[in-house]
mmCIF file of C-alpha atoms and ligand atoms in Angstrom:
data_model
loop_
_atom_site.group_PDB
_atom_site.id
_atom_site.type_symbol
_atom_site.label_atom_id
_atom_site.label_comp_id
_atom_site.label_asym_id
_atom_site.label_seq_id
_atom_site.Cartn_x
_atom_site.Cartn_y
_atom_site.Cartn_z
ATOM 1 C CA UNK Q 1 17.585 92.613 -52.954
ATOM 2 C CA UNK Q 2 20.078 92.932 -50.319
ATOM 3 C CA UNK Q 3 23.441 94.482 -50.614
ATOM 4 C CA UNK Q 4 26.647 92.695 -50.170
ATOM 5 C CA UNK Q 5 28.757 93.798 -48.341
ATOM 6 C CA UNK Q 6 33.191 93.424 -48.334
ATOM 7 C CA UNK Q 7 33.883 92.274 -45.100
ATOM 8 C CA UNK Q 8 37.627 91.596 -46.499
ATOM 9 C CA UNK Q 9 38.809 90.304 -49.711
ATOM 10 C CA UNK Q 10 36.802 87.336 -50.842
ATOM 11 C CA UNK Q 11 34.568 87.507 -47.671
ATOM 12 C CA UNK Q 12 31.247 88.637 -48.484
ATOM 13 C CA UNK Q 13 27.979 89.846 -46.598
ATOM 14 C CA UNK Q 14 25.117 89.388 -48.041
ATOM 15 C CA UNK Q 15 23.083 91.047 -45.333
ATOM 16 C CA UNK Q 16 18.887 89.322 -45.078
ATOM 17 C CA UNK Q 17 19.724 87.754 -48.180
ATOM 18 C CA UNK Q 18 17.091 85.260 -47.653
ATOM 19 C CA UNK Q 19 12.873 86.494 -47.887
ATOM 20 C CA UNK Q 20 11.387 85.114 -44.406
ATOM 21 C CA UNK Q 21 8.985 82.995 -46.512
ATOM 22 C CA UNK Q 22 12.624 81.001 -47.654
ATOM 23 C CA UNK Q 23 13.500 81.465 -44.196
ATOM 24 C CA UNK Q 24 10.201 79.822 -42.665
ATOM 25 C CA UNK Q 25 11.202 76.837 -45.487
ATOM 26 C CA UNK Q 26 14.568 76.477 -44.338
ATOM 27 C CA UNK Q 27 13.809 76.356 -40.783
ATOM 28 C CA UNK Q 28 11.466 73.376 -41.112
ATOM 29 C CA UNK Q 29 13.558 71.641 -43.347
ATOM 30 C CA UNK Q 30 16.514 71.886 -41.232
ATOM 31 C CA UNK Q 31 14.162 70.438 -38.391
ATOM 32 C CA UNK Q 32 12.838 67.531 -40.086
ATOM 33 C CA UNK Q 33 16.866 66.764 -40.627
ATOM 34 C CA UNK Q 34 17.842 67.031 -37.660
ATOM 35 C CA UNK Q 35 15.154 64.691 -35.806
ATOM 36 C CA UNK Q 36 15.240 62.201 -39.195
ATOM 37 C CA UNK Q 37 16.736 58.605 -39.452
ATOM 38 C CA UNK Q 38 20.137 59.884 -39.102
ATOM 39 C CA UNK Q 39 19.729 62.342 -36.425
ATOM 40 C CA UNK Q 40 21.633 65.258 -35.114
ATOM 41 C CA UNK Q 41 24.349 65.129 -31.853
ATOM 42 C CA UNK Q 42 26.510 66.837 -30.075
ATOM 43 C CA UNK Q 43 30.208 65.892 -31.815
ATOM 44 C CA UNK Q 44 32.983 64.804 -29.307
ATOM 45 C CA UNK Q 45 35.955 66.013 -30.516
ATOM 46 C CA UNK Q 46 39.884 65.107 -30.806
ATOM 47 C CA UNK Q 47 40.570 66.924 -27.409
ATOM 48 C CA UNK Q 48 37.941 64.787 -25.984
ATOM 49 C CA UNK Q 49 35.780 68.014 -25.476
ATOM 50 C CA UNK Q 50 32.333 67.991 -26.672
ATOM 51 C CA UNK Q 51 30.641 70.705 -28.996
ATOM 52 C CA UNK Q 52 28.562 73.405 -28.124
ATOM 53 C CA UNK Q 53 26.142 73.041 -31.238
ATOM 54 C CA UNK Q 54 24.249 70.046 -32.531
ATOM 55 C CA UNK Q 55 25.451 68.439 -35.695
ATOM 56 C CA UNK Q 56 23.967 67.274 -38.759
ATOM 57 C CA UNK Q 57 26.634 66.469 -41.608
ATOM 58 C CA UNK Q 58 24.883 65.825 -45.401
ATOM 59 C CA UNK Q 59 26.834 64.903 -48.446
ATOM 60 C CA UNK Q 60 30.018 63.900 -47.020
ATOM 61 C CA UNK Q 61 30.877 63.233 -42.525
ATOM 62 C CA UNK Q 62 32.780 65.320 -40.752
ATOM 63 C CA UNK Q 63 34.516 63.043 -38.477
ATOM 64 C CA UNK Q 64 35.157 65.232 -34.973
ATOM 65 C CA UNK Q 65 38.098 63.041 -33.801
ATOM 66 C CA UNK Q 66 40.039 62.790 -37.228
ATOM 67 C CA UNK Q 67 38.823 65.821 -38.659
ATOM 68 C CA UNK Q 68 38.423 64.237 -42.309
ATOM 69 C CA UNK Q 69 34.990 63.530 -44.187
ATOM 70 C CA UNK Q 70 33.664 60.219 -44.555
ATOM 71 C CA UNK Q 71 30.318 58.132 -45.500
ATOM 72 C CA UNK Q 72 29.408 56.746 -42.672
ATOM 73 C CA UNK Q 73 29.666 58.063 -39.005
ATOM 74 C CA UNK Q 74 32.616 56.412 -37.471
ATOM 75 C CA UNK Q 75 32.944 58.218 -34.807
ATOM 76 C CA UNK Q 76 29.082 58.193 -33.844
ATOM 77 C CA UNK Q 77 26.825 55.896 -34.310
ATOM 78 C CA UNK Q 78 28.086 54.030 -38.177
ATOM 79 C CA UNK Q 79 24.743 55.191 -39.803
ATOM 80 C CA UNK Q 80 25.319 56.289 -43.584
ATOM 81 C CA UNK Q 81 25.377 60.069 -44.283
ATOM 82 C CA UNK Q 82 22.361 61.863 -45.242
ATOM 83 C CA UNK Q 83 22.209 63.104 -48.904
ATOM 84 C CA UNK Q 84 23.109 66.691 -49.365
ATOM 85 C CA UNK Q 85 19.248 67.736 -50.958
ATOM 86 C CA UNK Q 86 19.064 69.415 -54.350
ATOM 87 C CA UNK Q 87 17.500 73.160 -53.020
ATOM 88 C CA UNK Q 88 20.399 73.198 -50.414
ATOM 89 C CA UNK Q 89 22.865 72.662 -53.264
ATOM 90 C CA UNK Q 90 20.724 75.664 -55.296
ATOM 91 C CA UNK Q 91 20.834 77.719 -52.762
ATOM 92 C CA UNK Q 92 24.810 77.388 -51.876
ATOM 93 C CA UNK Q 93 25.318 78.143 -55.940
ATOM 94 C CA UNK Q 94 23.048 80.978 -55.377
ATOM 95 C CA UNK Q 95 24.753 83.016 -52.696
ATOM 96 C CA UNK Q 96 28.548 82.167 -54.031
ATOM 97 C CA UNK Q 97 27.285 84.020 -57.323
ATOM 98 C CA UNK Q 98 25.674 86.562 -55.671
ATOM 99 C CA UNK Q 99 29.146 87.456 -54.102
ATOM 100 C CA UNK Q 100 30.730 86.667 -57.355
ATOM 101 C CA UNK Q 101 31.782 83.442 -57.037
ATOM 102 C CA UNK Q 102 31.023 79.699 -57.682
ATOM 103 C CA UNK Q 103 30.435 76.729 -55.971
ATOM 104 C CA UNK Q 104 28.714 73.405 -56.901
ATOM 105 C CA UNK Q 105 28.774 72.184 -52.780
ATOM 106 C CA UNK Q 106 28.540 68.562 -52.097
ATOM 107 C CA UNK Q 107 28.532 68.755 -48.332
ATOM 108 C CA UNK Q 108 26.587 70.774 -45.503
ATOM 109 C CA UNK Q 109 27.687 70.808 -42.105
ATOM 110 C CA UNK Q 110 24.090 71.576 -40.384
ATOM 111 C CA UNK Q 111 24.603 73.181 -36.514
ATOM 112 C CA UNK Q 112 21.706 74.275 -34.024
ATOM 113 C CA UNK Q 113 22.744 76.488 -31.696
ATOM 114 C CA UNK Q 114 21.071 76.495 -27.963
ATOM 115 C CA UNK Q 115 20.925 79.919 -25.952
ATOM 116 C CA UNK Q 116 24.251 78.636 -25.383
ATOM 117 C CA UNK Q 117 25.757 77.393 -28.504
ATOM 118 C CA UNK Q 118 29.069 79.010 -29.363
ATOM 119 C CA UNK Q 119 31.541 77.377 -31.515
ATOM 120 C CA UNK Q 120 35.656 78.305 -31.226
ATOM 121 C CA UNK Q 121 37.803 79.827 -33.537
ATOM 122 C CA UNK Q 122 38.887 77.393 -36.240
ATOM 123 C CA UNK Q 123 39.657 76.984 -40.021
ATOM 124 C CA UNK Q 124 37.723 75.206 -42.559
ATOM 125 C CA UNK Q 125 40.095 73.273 -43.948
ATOM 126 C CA UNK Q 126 39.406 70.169 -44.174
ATOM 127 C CA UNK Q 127 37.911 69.841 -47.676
ATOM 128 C CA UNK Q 128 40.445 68.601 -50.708
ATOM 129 C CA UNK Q 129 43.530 70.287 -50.945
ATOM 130 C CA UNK Q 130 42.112 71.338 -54.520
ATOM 131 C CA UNK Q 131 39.433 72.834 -53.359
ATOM 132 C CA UNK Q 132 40.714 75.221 -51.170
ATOM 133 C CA UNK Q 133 43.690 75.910 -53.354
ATOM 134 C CA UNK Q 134 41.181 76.656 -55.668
ATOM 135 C CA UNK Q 135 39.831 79.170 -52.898
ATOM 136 C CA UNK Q 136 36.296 77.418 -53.497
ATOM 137 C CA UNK Q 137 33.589 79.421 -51.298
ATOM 138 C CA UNK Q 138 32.189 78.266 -47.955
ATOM 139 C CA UNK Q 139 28.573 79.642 -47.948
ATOM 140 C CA UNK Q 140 27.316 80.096 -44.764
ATOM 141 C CA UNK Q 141 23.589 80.406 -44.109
ATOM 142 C CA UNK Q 142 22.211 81.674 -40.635
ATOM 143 C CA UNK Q 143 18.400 80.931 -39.865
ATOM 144 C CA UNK Q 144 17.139 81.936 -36.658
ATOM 145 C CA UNK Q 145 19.065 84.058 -33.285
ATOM 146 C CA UNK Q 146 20.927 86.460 -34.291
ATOM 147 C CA UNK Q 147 24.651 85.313 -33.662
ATOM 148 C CA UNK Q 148 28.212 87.096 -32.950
ATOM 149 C CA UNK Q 149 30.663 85.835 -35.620
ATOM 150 C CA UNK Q 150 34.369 86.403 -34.711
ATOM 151 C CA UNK Q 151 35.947 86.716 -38.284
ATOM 152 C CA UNK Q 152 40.011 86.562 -37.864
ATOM 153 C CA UNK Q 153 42.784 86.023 -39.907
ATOM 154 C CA UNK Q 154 44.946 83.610 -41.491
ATOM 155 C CA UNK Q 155 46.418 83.109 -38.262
ATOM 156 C CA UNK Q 156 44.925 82.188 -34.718
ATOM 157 C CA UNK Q 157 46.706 85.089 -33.333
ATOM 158 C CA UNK Q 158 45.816 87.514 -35.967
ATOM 159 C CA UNK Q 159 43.431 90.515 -34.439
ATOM 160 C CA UNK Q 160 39.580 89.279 -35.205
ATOM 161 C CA UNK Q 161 36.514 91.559 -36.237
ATOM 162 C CA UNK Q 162 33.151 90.654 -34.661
ATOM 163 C CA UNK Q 163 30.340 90.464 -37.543
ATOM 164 C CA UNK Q 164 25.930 90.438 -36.388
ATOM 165 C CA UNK Q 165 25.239 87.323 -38.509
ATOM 166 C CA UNK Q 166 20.636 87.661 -37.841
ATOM 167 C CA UNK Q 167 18.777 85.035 -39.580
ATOM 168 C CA UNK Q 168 18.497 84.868 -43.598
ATOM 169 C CA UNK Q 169 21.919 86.285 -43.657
ATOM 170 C CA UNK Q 170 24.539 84.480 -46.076
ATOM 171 C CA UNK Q 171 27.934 84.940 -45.439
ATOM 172 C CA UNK Q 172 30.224 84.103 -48.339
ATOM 173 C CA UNK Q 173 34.057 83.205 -47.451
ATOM 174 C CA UNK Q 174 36.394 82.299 -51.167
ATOM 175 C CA UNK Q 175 39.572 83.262 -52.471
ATOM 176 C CA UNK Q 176 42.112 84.690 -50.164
ATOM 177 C CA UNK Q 177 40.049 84.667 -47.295
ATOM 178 C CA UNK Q 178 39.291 80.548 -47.597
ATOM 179 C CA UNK Q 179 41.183 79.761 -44.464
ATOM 180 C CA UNK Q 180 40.686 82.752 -42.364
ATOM 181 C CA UNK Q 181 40.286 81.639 -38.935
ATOM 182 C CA UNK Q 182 36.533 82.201 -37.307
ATOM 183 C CA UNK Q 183 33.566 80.888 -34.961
ATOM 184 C CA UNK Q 184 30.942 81.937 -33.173
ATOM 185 C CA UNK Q 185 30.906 83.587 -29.596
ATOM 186 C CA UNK Q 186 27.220 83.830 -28.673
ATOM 187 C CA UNK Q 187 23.856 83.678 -29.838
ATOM 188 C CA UNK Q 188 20.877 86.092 -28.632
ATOM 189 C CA UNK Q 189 18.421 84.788 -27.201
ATOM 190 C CA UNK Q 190 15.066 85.327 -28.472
ATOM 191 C CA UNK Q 191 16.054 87.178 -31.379
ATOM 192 C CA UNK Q 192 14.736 84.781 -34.129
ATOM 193 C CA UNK Q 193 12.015 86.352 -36.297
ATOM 194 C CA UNK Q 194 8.564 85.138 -34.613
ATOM 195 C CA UNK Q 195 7.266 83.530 -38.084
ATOM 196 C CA UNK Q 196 9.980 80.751 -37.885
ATOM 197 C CA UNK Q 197 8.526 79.541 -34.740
ATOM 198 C CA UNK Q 198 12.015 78.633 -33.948
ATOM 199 C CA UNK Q 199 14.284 78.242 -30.573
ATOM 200 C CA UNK Q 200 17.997 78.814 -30.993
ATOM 201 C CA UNK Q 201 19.777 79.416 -34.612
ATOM 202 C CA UNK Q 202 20.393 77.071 -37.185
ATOM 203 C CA UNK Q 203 23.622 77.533 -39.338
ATOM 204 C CA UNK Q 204 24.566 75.846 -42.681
ATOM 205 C CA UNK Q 205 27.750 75.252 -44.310
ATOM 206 C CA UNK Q 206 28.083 74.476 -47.765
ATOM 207 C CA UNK Q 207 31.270 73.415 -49.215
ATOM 208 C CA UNK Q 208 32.886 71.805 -52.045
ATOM 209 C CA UNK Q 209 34.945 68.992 -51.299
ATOM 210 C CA UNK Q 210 35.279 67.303 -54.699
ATOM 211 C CA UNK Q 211 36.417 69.262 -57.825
HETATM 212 C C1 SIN I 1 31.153 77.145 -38.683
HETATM 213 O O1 SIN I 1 32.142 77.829 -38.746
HETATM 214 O O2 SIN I 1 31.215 75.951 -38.995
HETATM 215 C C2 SIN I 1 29.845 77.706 -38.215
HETATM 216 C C3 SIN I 1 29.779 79.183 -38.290
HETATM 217 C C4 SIN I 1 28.453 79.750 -37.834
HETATM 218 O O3 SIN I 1 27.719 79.076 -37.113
HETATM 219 O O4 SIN I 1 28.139 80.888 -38.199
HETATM 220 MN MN1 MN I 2 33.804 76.867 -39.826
#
């Protein structure tokens, strides 16, 4: 078993949490997803910018433009949310407990990132206002590239640490460090474990909306 690691209060490391078998599992599942009925894209967001990741939203939307959840794409292509399926729920309940907290998640945002996927520094905050007052985990699961996580605080300008997040990692952010600002900078290329057969890195968010 891997340790966990304190990054800061509530923000957990649970360094190659994940056996490369679960790994392997994960990485076809989240490519079956992503090329399914309802398939991944590239968001547009409110700026008018688009995103450097794909997107695949199960459980609940995340609307890019309005920046609330939904059950159908509005700002896409009006196709019904994907269910949120059962072993990604598991494994979301999993992780928060292994860094000593709970979380029954009813939404993943799915990303891929290219050689050049990135993502800015943001909050999550855009789950019920009882949910993150309750400081509900998100759970963040990295398949894949290794990737350089910027992890900041509550405020944009507040100094940020850079994190290695390499695939089967789980990173675990509750409690006071719910809103901390943070994204992702780069990927490396090429750095996926060979037995995934994979290009780029997947990431998965699992959150609570409803509780
Ligand atoms: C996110 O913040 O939504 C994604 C983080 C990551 O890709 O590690
Ligand atoms: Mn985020």
């Amino acid at each position: 078993m891997s340790p966990a690691t304190t990054i800061a209060p509530g923000a957990i490391l649970l360094h190659r949490y994940l056996s490369l078998d679960t790994q392997r599992a994960l990485a076809e599942q989240c490519r079956i997803l992503m090329d399914g009925a309802v398939p991944a894209y590239v968001p547009v967001v409110r700026g008018g910018g688009k995103m450097h990741v794909r997107m695949l939203c199960l459980g609940r939307h995340w609307n890019g433009k309005s920046y609330t959840y939904e059950s159908t794409r509005t700002d896409f292509d009006g196709l019904p949310v994907p269910a949120l399926p059962d072993n990604l729920r598991a494994l979301a309940s999993e992780c928060a407990s292994a860094a000593g907290m709970t979380l029954a998640a009813d939404l993943c945002i799915l990303n891929h990132y290219d050689a050049g996927g990135r993502m800015g520094l943001h909050q999550d905050k855009d789950e019920s206002e009882k949910s993150i007052a309750a400081g509900l985990p998100v759970v963040s699961v990295s398949i894949g590239d290794t990737a350089r996580f910027l992890f900041g605080g509550l405020r944009r300008r507040d100094p940020v640490m850079a994190l290695t997040l390499d695939s089967g990692d789980a990173f675990v952010f509750g409690g006071p460090a719910r809103l901390r600002f943070h994204g992702v900078s780069r990927t490396v290329p090429e750095t996926a474990p060979r037995e995934l057969g994979l290009s780029g890195r997947f990431n998965l968010t699992l959150r609570q909306y409803d509780v």
